[in-house]
Amino acid sequence: MTSPILPSFTDINLDAIGTHSGRVVVVLSEPGKLHPAARRVNKLMRGALVRFAESDAFEKMKDGDTQDIAWPTGLQAEAVQVVRLSPRADDDVARKAGGTIGKALLGKDVLVLAGALKSADELALGATLRAYAFDDHQTNEDAPEGGSLTVMVSKPENFETTPDNIKALSEGVFFTRDLVNEPANVLTTTEFAERLIALGDLGVKVKVLEEDELEALGMRALLAVGQGSESPSKVVVMEWLKGEKGAAPLALVGKGVVFDTGGISLKPGAGMEDMTMDMGGAGTVSGVMKTLALRGAKANVVGLVGLVENMPDGRAQRPGDIVKSMKGDTIEVINTDAEGRLVLCDVMWHAQEAYKPAAMVDLATLTGAVIIGLGHENTGVFSNDDKFCNGFLKAANAEGEGAWRLPMGPGYDKLIKSHKADIKNVGGRAAGSITAAQFLGRFVKEDQPWIHLDIAGTAQLSAESPLAPKGATGWGVLALNRMVKDQYEG
Ligand code: BES
Ligand code: MN
Ligand code: ZN
């Protein structure tokens, strides 16, 4: 687990620049234009910064691009990092520019000379988010530890609340990343539930529903997925009801398959290790709840996650089995690897029965097909409500989290019609992400605003991205937190 390195914002102190022994970051906006702290760096470097700022190399840099000048003369620093960023740059560009700072932040003392940059808070957030490593399981690596981030600005009083805000956001995102990165022998359903119970310390009301309770509720579809595993299936309910008393909450529902072998419809071996991330939906829901609690959001939000493991076993469900969902609809299980929808349909139904939510969002690493369609840049978004959906897309866009709406429609339902049961759990190769959404849509009550987010391509990446190292991204925590803030508070 990595604790975020939180920024502190200080007055400009020119004398502290030359003696700083870690890294010094200079934000420059335009060729040749230096703010007072940058001028001090230039003077110490005997004009080298101005030479760079007036060079073709700088001219060619775009907002957010960066260049290291290693072991600079005249400073104690091991490097001067120049980040080009105009004061007019969008927030998400400033944040991604911060990512270039965060990449070298772990284990280092970094001093950022931001001048009068208004988006210095975004820059700092980006740095904090990028300074994450999942190295708990590396024993002989000298993993960098600690680090500090000091941002010199002309008006630190403008950033008084920024460190607390960055703490709430980054701890939520890191919580999600830790859960998603954790291997399945560590993050069993029981361990997952334990980590959620710990959110109780922050004021989240956490309830764990065990198998006998799930049985009593009629969640046979969810239980069927987990019946081949030694780990007991669980549903964890997290309540954060600090908004208007009695007002219907927003419900967040997450797929939490701690490992997806495919079950009896076993997946091919190559790449199967990636299925440790198949609890990504549950991971994001958990991270959002943590952020809401840390910032004391005045909103009513409930998070429900279905925690199961999909294993092949003598007790595992078989292709051809017919299970009854909590709603009462029967499902023919054609492929035991299409397990996420079996988990979600019961948790979504329970969420609606128990909370009559004002709106519901489910998140799931649901289909490989969404990766074929959208790659790793965008989450697949499905909805039955344009207004609700557009509000979410706006929030995602503002946070720089890719999201792209895909269609739904009754025409797709024929692909998942079963001749033995009410519905079958797969629809063939065509429109695989849409038929999955159609399946879920059957478990959404009439007039219930709903968004389904297929995060199979975005929850985890095989290469680093501007704000995260290779591995879990925490996609969706920031967008959902923003949506709550913009639409469910005050
Ligand atoms: N967890 C997978 C989807 C997935 C694939 C997530 C790749 C992340 C990366 C899901 O349970 C699954 O196996 N889906 C099947 C559905 C099919 C059997 C209809 C798939 O996408 O192949
Ligand atoms: Mn599967
Ligand atoms: Zn799965």
CSV table of N, CA and C in Angstrom, one decimal, residues 35-173:
chain,number,residue,atom,x,y,z
A,35,HIS,N,9.1,33.4,-14.6
A,35,HIS,CA,8.6,34.0,-13.4
A,35,HIS,C,9.7,34.2,-12.4
A,36,PRO,N,9.5,34.9,-11.4
A,36,PRO,CA,10.7,35.3,-10.5
A,36,PRO,C,11.5,34.1,-10.0
A,37,ALA,N,10.8,33.0,-9.6
A,37,ALA,CA,11.6,31.8,-9.1
A,37,ALA,C,12.3,31.2,-10.2
A,38,ALA,N,11.8,31.2,-11.4
A,38,ALA,CA,12.5,30.6,-12.6
A,38,ALA,C,13.7,31.5,-12.9
A,39,ARG,N,13.5,32.8,-12.7
A,39,ARG,CA,14.7,33.7,-13.0
A,39,ARG,C,15.8,33.4,-12.0
A,40,ARG,N,15.4,33.0,-10.8
A,40,ARG,CA,16.5,32.7,-9.8
A,40,ARG,C,17.2,31.4,-10.2
A,41,VAL,N,16.4,30.4,-10.7
A,41,VAL,CA,17.1,29.2,-11.2
A,41,VAL,C,18.0,29.5,-12.4
A,42,ASN,N,17.5,30.4,-13.3
A,42,ASN,CA,18.4,30.7,-14.4
A,42,ASN,C,19.7,31.4,-14.0
A,43,LYS,N,19.6,32.3,-13.0
A,43,LYS,CA,20.7,33.0,-12.5
A,43,LYS,C,21.7,32.0,-11.9
A,44,LEU,N,21.2,31.1,-11.1
A,44,LEU,CA,22.1,30.1,-10.5
A,44,LEU,C,22.7,29.2,-11.6
A,45,MET,N,22.0,28.9,-12.6
A,45,MET,CA,22.5,28.1,-13.7
A,45,MET,C,23.3,28.8,-14.7
A,46,ARG,N,23.5,30.1,-14.4
A,46,ARG,CA,24.3,30.9,-15.3
A,46,ARG,C,23.7,31.0,-16.7
A,47,GLY,N,22.4,31.2,-16.7
A,47,GLY,CA,21.8,31.5,-18.0
A,47,GLY,C,21.3,30.3,-18.8
A,48,ALA,N,21.5,29.1,-18.3
A,48,ALA,CA,21.2,27.9,-19.0
A,48,ALA,C,19.7,27.8,-19.2
A,49,LEU,N,18.9,28.2,-18.2
A,49,LEU,CA,17.4,28.0,-18.3
A,49,LEU,C,16.9,28.9,-19.4
A,50,VAL,N,17.4,30.1,-19.5
A,50,VAL,CA,16.9,31.0,-20.6
A,50,VAL,C,17.3,30.5,-21.9
A,51,ARG,N,18.5,29.9,-22.0
A,51,ARG,CA,19.0,29.3,-23.3
A,51,ARG,C,18.0,28.2,-23.7
A,52,PHE,N,17.6,27.4,-22.7
A,52,PHE,CA,16.6,26.4,-23.0
A,52,PHE,C,15.3,27.0,-23.4
A,53,ALA,N,14.8,27.9,-22.6
A,53,ALA,CA,13.5,28.5,-22.8
A,53,ALA,C,13.4,29.2,-24.2
A,54,GLU,N,14.5,29.6,-24.7
A,54,GLU,CA,14.5,30.3,-26.0
A,54,GLU,C,14.9,29.3,-27.2
A,55,SER,N,15.1,28.1,-26.9
A,55,SER,CA,15.6,27.1,-27.9
A,55,SER,C,14.5,26.6,-28.7
A,56,ASP,N,14.8,26.0,-29.8
A,56,ASP,CA,13.9,25.3,-30.7
A,56,ASP,C,13.2,24.1,-29.9
A,57,ALA,N,14.0,23.5,-29.1
A,57,ALA,CA,13.5,22.3,-28.3
A,57,ALA,C,12.3,22.7,-27.5
A,58,PHE,N,12.5,23.9,-26.8
A,58,PHE,CA,11.4,24.4,-26.0
A,58,PHE,C,10.2,24.8,-26.8
A,59,GLU,N,10.5,25.5,-27.9
A,59,GLU,CA,9.5,25.9,-28.9
A,59,GLU,C,8.6,24.7,-29.3
A,60,LYS,N,9.2,23.6,-29.5
A,60,LYS,CA,8.4,22.4,-30.0
A,60,LYS,C,7.6,21.7,-28.9
A,61,MET,N,7.9,22.0,-27.7
A,61,MET,CA,7.2,21.4,-26.6
A,61,MET,C,5.7,21.8,-26.5
A,62,LYS,N,4.8,20.9,-26.3
A,62,LYS,CA,3.4,21.2,-26.1
A,62,LYS,C,3.1,21.4,-24.6
A,63,ASP,N,1.9,21.9,-24.3
A,63,ASP,CA,1.5,22.0,-22.9
A,63,ASP,C,1.6,20.6,-22.2
A,64,GLY,N,2.2,20.6,-21.1
A,64,GLY,CA,2.3,19.3,-20.4
A,64,GLY,C,3.6,18.5,-20.7
A,65,ASP,N,4.3,18.9,-21.7
A,65,ASP,CA,5.6,18.2,-22.0
A,65,ASP,C,6.7,18.6,-21.0
A,66,THR,N,7.7,17.8,-20.9
A,66,THR,CA,8.7,18.0,-19.9
A,66,THR,C,10.1,17.7,-20.3
A,67,GLN,N,11.1,18.3,-19.7
A,67,GLN,CA,12.5,18.0,-20.1
A,67,GLN,C,13.3,18.1,-18.8
A,68,ASP,N,14.1,17.1,-18.5
A,68,ASP,CA,15.0,17.1,-17.4
A,68,ASP,C,16.4,17.7,-17.8
A,69,ILE,N,16.9,18.5,-16.9
A,69,ILE,CA,18.3,19.0,-17.0
A,69,ILE,C,19.0,18.4,-15.8
A,70,ALA,N,19.8,17.4,-16.1
A,70,ALA,CA,20.4,16.6,-15.0
A,70,ALA,C,21.6,17.3,-14.4
A,71,TRP,N,21.8,17.2,-13.0
A,71,TRP,CA,23.0,17.7,-12.3
A,71,TRP,C,23.4,19.1,-12.8
A,72,PRO,N,22.4,20.0,-12.6
A,72,PRO,CA,22.7,21.4,-13.1
A,72,PRO,C,23.8,22.1,-12.3
A,73,THR,N,24.6,22.9,-13.0
A,73,THR,CA,25.5,23.7,-12.3
A,73,THR,C,24.8,24.7,-11.4
A,74,GLY,N,25.4,25.1,-10.3
A,74,GLY,CA,24.9,26.2,-9.5
A,74,GLY,C,23.8,25.9,-8.6
A,75,LEU,N,23.2,24.7,-8.7
A,75,LEU,CA,22.1,24.2,-7.7
A,75,LEU,C,22.6,23.0,-7.0
A,76,GLN,N,22.0,22.7,-5.9
A,76,GLN,CA,22.3,21.5,-5.2
A,76,GLN,C,21.4,20.3,-5.7
A,77,ALA,N,20.4,20.7,-6.5
A,77,ALA,CA,19.4,19.7,-7.0
A,77,ALA,C,20.1,18.7,-7.9
A,78,GLU,N,19.5,17.5,-7.9
A,78,GLU,CA,20.0,16.5,-8.8
A,78,GLU,C,19.5,16.7,-10.2
A,79,ALA,N,18.4,17.4,-10.3
A,79,ALA,CA,17.9,17.7,-11.7
A,79,ALA,C,17.0,18.9,-11.6
A,80,VAL,N,17.0,19.7,-12.7
A,80,VAL,CA,15.9,20.7,-12.9
A,80,VAL,C,15.0,20.2,-13.9
A,81,GLN,N,13.8,20.0,-13.6
A,81,GLN,CA,12.8,19.5,-14.6
A,81,GLN,C,11.9,20.7,-15.0
A,82,VAL,N,12.0,20.9,-16.3
A,82,VAL,CA,11.2,22.0,-16.9
A,82,VAL,C,9.9,21.4,-17.4
A,83,VAL,N,8.8,21.9,-16.9
A,83,VAL,CA,7.4,21.5,-17.4
A,83,VAL,C,6.8,22.7,-18.2
A,84,ARG,N,6.5,22.5,-19.4
A,84,ARG,CA,5.8,23.6,-20.2
A,84,ARG,C,4.3,23.5,-19.9
A,85,LEU,N,3.8,24.6,-19.5
A,85,LEU,CA,2.4,24.7,-19.2
A,85,LEU,C,1.9,26.1,-19.2
A,86,SER,N,0.9,26.3,-20.1
A,86,SER,CA,0.4,27.7,-20.2
A,86,SER,C,-0.7,27.9,-19.1
A,87,PRO,N,-0.8,29.1,-18.6
A,87,PRO,CA,-1.9,29.4,-17.6
A,87,PRO,C,-3.3,29.1,-18.1
A,88,ARG,N,-3.4,29.1,-19.5
A,88,ARG,CA,-4.7,28.8,-20.1
A,88,ARG,C,-5.0,27.3,-20.3
A,89,ALA,N,-4.0,26.5,-20.0
A,89,ALA,CA,-4.2,25.0,-20.2
A,89,ALA,C,-5.4,24.5,-19.4
A,90,ASP,N,-6.1,23.6,-20.0
A,90,ASP,CA,-7.3,22.9,-19.3
A,90,ASP,C,-6.8,22.2,-18.1
A,91,ASP,N,-7.7,22.1,-17.2
A,91,ASP,CA,-7.3,21.4,-15.9
A,91,ASP,C,-6.8,20.0,-16.1
A,92,ASP,N,-7.3,19.2,-17.1
A,92,ASP,CA,-6.8,17.9,-17.2
A,92,ASP,C,-5.4,17.8,-17.9
A,93,VAL,N,-5.1,18.9,-18.6
A,93,VAL,CA,-3.8,19.0,-19.2
A,93,VAL,C,-2.8,19.3,-18.0
A,94,ALA,N,-3.2,20.2,-17.2
A,94,ALA,CA,-2.3,20.6,-16.0
A,94,ALA,C,-2.1,19.3,-15.1
A,95,ARG,N,-3.2,18.6,-15.0
A,95,ARG,CA,-3.1,17.4,-14.1
A,95,ARG,C,-2.1,16.4,-14.7
A,96,LYS,N,-2.3,16.2,-16.0
A,96,LYS,CA,-1.4,15.2,-16.7
A,96,LYS,C,0.1,15.7,-16.7
A,97,ALA,N,0.3,17.0,-16.8
A,97,ALA,CA,1.6,17.6,-16.6
A,97,ALA,C,2.2,17.3,-15.3
A,98,GLY,N,1.3,17.3,-14.2
A,98,GLY,CA,1.7,17.0,-12.9
A,98,GLY,C,2.1,15.5,-12.8
A,99,GLY,N,1.5,14.7,-13.7
A,99,GLY,CA,2.0,13.3,-13.7
A,99,GLY,C,3.4,13.1,-14.0
A,100,THR,N,4.0,14.0,-14.9
A,100,THR,CA,5.4,13.9,-15.2
A,100,THR,C,6.3,14.2,-14.0
A,101,ILE,N,5.7,15.0,-13.1
A,101,ILE,CA,6.4,15.3,-11.8
A,101,ILE,C,6.3,14.1,-10.9
A,102,GLY,N,5.1,13.6,-10.8
A,102,GLY,CA,4.9,12.5,-9.9
A,102,GLY,C,5.7,11.2,-10.2
A,103,LYS,N,6.0,11.1,-11.5
A,103,LYS,CA,6.7,9.9,-11.9
A,103,LYS,C,8.1,9.7,-11.2
A,104,ALA,N,8.7,10.9,-10.9
A,104,ALA,CA,10.0,10.9,-10.2
A,104,ALA,C,9.9,11.4,-8.8
A,105,LEU,N,8.7,11.2,-8.2
A,105,LEU,CA,8.5,11.8,-6.8
A,105,LEU,C,8.7,10.8,-5.7
A,106,LEU,N,8.4,9.5,-5.9
A,106,LEU,CA,8.6,8.6,-4.8
A,106,LEU,C,10.1,8.5,-4.4
A,107,GLY,N,10.3,8.7,-3.1
A,107,GLY,CA,11.6,8.7,-2.5
A,107,GLY,C,12.4,10.0,-2.7
A,108,LYS,N,11.8,11.0,-3.3
A,108,LYS,CA,12.5,12.2,-3.5
A,108,LYS,C,11.8,13.4,-2.9
A,109,ASP,N,12.6,14.5,-2.6
A,109,ASP,CA,12.0,15.7,-2.2
A,109,ASP,C,12.0,16.6,-3.5
A,110,VAL,N,10.7,17.0,-3.8
A,110,VAL,CA,10.5,17.7,-5.0
A,110,VAL,C,10.0,19.1,-4.7
A,111,LEU,N,10.7,20.1,-5.3
A,111,LEU,CA,10.3,21.5,-5.1
A,111,LEU,C,9.8,22.0,-6.5
A,112,VAL,N,8.5,22.4,-6.5
A,112,VAL,CA,7.9,22.8,-7.7
A,112,VAL,C,7.8,24.4,-7.7
A,113,LEU,N,8.3,25.0,-8.7
A,113,LEU,CA,8.2,26.5,-8.8
A,113,LEU,C,7.1,26.8,-9.8
A,114,ALA,N,6.0,27.1,-9.3
A,114,ALA,CA,4.8,27.2,-10.2
A,114,ALA,C,4.4,28.7,-10.4
A,115,GLY,N,5.1,29.6,-9.8
A,115,GLY,CA,4.8,31.0,-10.1
A,115,GLY,C,3.3,31.3,-9.7
A,116,ALA,N,2.6,32.0,-10.6
A,116,ALA,CA,1.3,32.4,-10.4
A,116,ALA,C,0.3,31.4,-11.0
A,117,LEU,N,0.7,30.2,-11.3
A,117,LEU,CA,-0.1,29.3,-12.0
A,117,LEU,C,-1.4,29.0,-11.2
A,118,LYS,N,-2.5,29.3,-11.8
A,118,LYS,CA,-3.8,29.0,-11.1
A,118,LYS,C,-4.1,27.5,-11.0
A,119,SER,N,-3.7,26.8,-12.0
A,119,SER,CA,-4.0,25.3,-11.9
A,119,SER,C,-2.8,24.5,-11.2
A,120,ALA,N,-2.1,25.2,-10.2
A,120,ALA,CA,-1.1,24.5,-9.5
A,120,ALA,C,-1.7,23.4,-8.6
A,121,ASP,N,-3.0,23.5,-8.3
A,121,ASP,CA,-3.7,22.5,-7.6
A,121,ASP,C,-3.8,21.2,-8.4
A,122,GLU,N,-4.2,21.4,-9.7
A,122,GLU,CA,-4.3,20.3,-10.6
A,122,GLU,C,-2.9,19.6,-10.9
A,123,LEU,N,-1.9,20.5,-11.0
A,123,LEU,CA,-0.5,20.0,-11.2
A,123,LEU,C,-0.1,19.1,-10.0
A,124,ALA,N,-0.5,19.6,-8.8
A,124,ALA,CA,-0.1,18.8,-7.6
A,124,ALA,C,-0.9,17.5,-7.5
A,125,LEU,N,-2.2,17.6,-7.9
A,125,LEU,CA,-3.0,16.4,-7.9
A,125,LEU,C,-2.4,15.3,-8.8
A,126,GLY,N,-2.0,15.8,-10.0
A,126,GLY,CA,-1.5,14.9,-11.0
A,126,GLY,C,-0.2,14.2,-10.5
A,127,ALA,N,0.6,15.0,-9.8
A,127,ALA,CA,1.9,14.5,-9.2
A,127,ALA,C,1.6,13.4,-8.2
A,128,THR,N,0.7,13.7,-7.3
A,128,THR,CA,0.3,12.8,-6.2
A,128,THR,C,-0.2,11.5,-6.8
A,129,LEU,N,-1.1,11.6,-7.8
A,129,LEU,CA,-1.7,10.4,-8.3
A,129,LEU,C,-0.7,9.5,-9.0
A,130,ARG,N,0.3,10.2,-9.7
A,130,ARG,CA,1.2,9.4,-10.4
A,130,ARG,C,2.3,8.7,-9.5
A,131,ALA,N,2.5,9.3,-8.3
A,131,ALA,CA,3.5,8.8,-7.4
A,131,ALA,C,2.9,7.6,-6.6
A,132,TYR,N,2.6,6.5,-7.3
A,132,TYR,CA,2.0,5.3,-6.7
A,132,TYR,C,2.8,4.2,-7.2
A,133,ALA,N,3.1,3.2,-6.3
A,133,ALA,CA,3.7,2.0,-6.6
A,133,ALA,C,3.1,0.9,-5.9
A,134,PHE,N,2.9,-0.3,-6.6
A,134,PHE,CA,2.4,-1.4,-5.9
A,134,PHE,C,3.5,-2.4,-5.7
A,135,ASP,N,4.3,-2.2,-4.6
A,135,ASP,CA,5.5,-2.9,-4.4
A,135,ASP,C,5.6,-3.7,-3.1
A,136,ASP,N,4.4,-3.9,-2.4
A,136,ASP,CA,4.4,-4.6,-1.1
A,136,ASP,C,4.9,-6.0,-1.2
A,137,HIS,N,4.8,-6.6,-2.4
A,137,HIS,CA,5.2,-8.0,-2.5
A,137,HIS,C,6.6,-8.1,-3.1
A,138,GLN,N,7.4,-7.0,-3.2
A,138,GLN,CA,8.7,-7.1,-3.7
A,138,GLN,C,9.7,-7.1,-2.5
A,139,THR,N,10.4,-8.2,-2.2
A,139,THR,CA,11.2,-8.2,-1.0
A,139,THR,C,12.6,-7.6,-1.1
A,140,ASN,N,13.2,-7.9,-2.2
A,140,ASN,CA,14.6,-7.5,-2.3
A,140,ASN,C,14.8,-6.3,-3.2
A,141,GLU,N,13.8,-5.6,-3.5
A,141,GLU,CA,13.8,-4.4,-4.3
A,141,GLU,C,14.1,-3.3,-3.4
A,142,ASP,N,15.1,-2.4,-3.7
A,142,ASP,CA,15.1,-1.2,-2.8
A,142,ASP,C,14.1,-0.2,-3.3
A,143,ALA,N,12.9,-0.5,-3.0
A,143,ALA,CA,11.8,0.4,-3.4
A,143,ALA,C,12.0,1.8,-2.7
A,144,PRO,N,11.8,2.9,-3.5
A,144,PRO,CA,11.9,4.2,-2.9
A,144,PRO,C,10.8,4.4,-1.9
A,145,GLU,N,11.1,5.0,-0.8
A,145,GLU,CA,10.1,5.2,0.2
A,145,GLU,C,10.0,6.7,0.5
A,146,GLY,N,8.8,7.1,1.0
A,146,GLY,CA,8.6,8.5,1.4
A,146,GLY,C,8.7,9.5,0.2
A,147,GLY,N,9.1,10.7,0.5
A,147,GLY,CA,9.2,11.7,-0.5
A,147,GLY,C,8.4,12.9,-0.1
A,148,SER,N,8.6,14.1,-0.7
A,148,SER,CA,7.8,15.3,-0.3
A,148,SER,C,7.6,16.1,-1.6
A,149,LEU,N,6.5,16.8,-1.5
A,149,LEU,CA,6.1,17.7,-2.7
A,149,LEU,C,5.8,19.1,-2.1
A,150,THR,N,6.7,20.0,-2.4
A,150,THR,CA,6.5,21.4,-2.0
A,150,THR,C,6.3,22.3,-3.3
A,151,VAL,N,5.2,23.0,-3.2
A,151,VAL,CA,4.9,23.8,-4.4
A,151,VAL,C,4.9,25.3,-4.0
A,152,MET,N,5.9,26.0,-4.6
A,152,MET,CA,6.1,27.4,-4.3
A,152,MET,C,5.2,28.2,-5.3
A,153,VAL,N,4.3,29.0,-4.7
A,153,VAL,CA,3.4,29.8,-5.5
A,153,VAL,C,3.3,31.2,-5.0
A,154,SER,N,2.9,32.1,-5.8
A,154,SER,CA,2.8,33.5,-5.4
A,154,SER,C,1.7,33.8,-4.4
A,155,LYS,N,0.6,32.9,-4.4
A,155,LYS,CA,-0.4,33.1,-3.5
A,155,LYS,C,-0.8,31.8,-2.8
A,156,PRO,N,0.0,31.3,-1.9
A,156,PRO,CA,-0.4,30.0,-1.2
A,156,PRO,C,-1.8,30.0,-0.6
A,157,GLU,N,-2.2,31.2,-0.2
A,157,GLU,CA,-3.5,31.3,0.5
A,157,GLU,C,-4.7,30.8,-0.4
A,158,ASN,N,-4.4,30.8,-1.7
A,158,ASN,CA,-5.4,30.3,-2.7
A,158,ASN,C,-5.6,28.8,-2.7
A,159,PHE,N,-4.6,28.2,-2.0
A,159,PHE,CA,-4.6,26.7,-2.1
A,159,PHE,C,-4.7,26.1,-0.7
A,160,GLU,N,-5.4,26.8,0.2
A,160,GLU,CA,-5.5,26.4,1.6
A,160,GLU,C,-6.2,25.0,1.7
A,161,THR,N,-7.3,24.8,0.9
A,161,THR,CA,-8.0,23.5,1.0
A,161,THR,C,-7.5,22.4,0.1
A,162,THR,N,-6.5,22.8,-0.8
A,162,THR,CA,-6.1,21.8,-1.8
A,162,THR,C,-5.5,20.5,-1.2
A,163,PRO,N,-4.6,20.6,-0.2
A,163,PRO,CA,-4.0,19.3,0.3
A,163,PRO,C,-5.1,18.3,0.8
A,164,ASP,N,-6.1,18.9,1.5
A,164,ASP,CA,-7.1,18.0,2.0
A,164,ASP,C,-7.9,17.4,0.9
A,165,ASN,N,-8.2,18.2,-0.1
A,165,ASN,CA,-8.9,17.7,-1.2
A,165,ASN,C,-8.1,16.6,-2.0
A,166,ILE,N,-6.9,16.9,-2.2
A,166,ILE,CA,-6.0,15.9,-2.8
A,166,ILE,C,-5.9,14.6,-2.0
A,167,LYS,N,-5.9,14.8,-0.7
A,167,LYS,CA,-5.9,13.6,0.1
A,167,LYS,C,-7.1,12.7,-0.1
A,168,ALA,N,-8.3,13.3,-0.1
A,168,ALA,CA,-9.5,12.6,-0.3
A,168,ALA,C,-9.5,11.9,-1.6
A,169,LEU,N,-9.1,12.6,-2.7
A,169,LEU,CA,-9.2,12.0,-4.0
A,169,LEU,C,-8.1,10.9,-4.1
A,170,SER,N,-6.9,11.2,-3.7
A,170,SER,CA,-5.8,10.2,-4.0
A,170,SER,C,-6.0,9.0,-3.1
A,171,GLU,N,-6.4,9.2,-1.9
A,171,GLU,CA,-6.6,8.0,-1.0
A,171,GLU,C,-7.7,7.1,-1.6
A,172,GLY,N,-8.8,7.7,-2.2
A,172,GLY,CA,-9.8,6.9,-2.8
A,172,GLY,C,-9.2,6.1,-4.0
A,173,VAL,N,-8.5,6.8,-4.8
A,173,VAL,CA,-7.9,6.2,-6.0
A,173,VAL,C,-6.9,5.1,-5.7
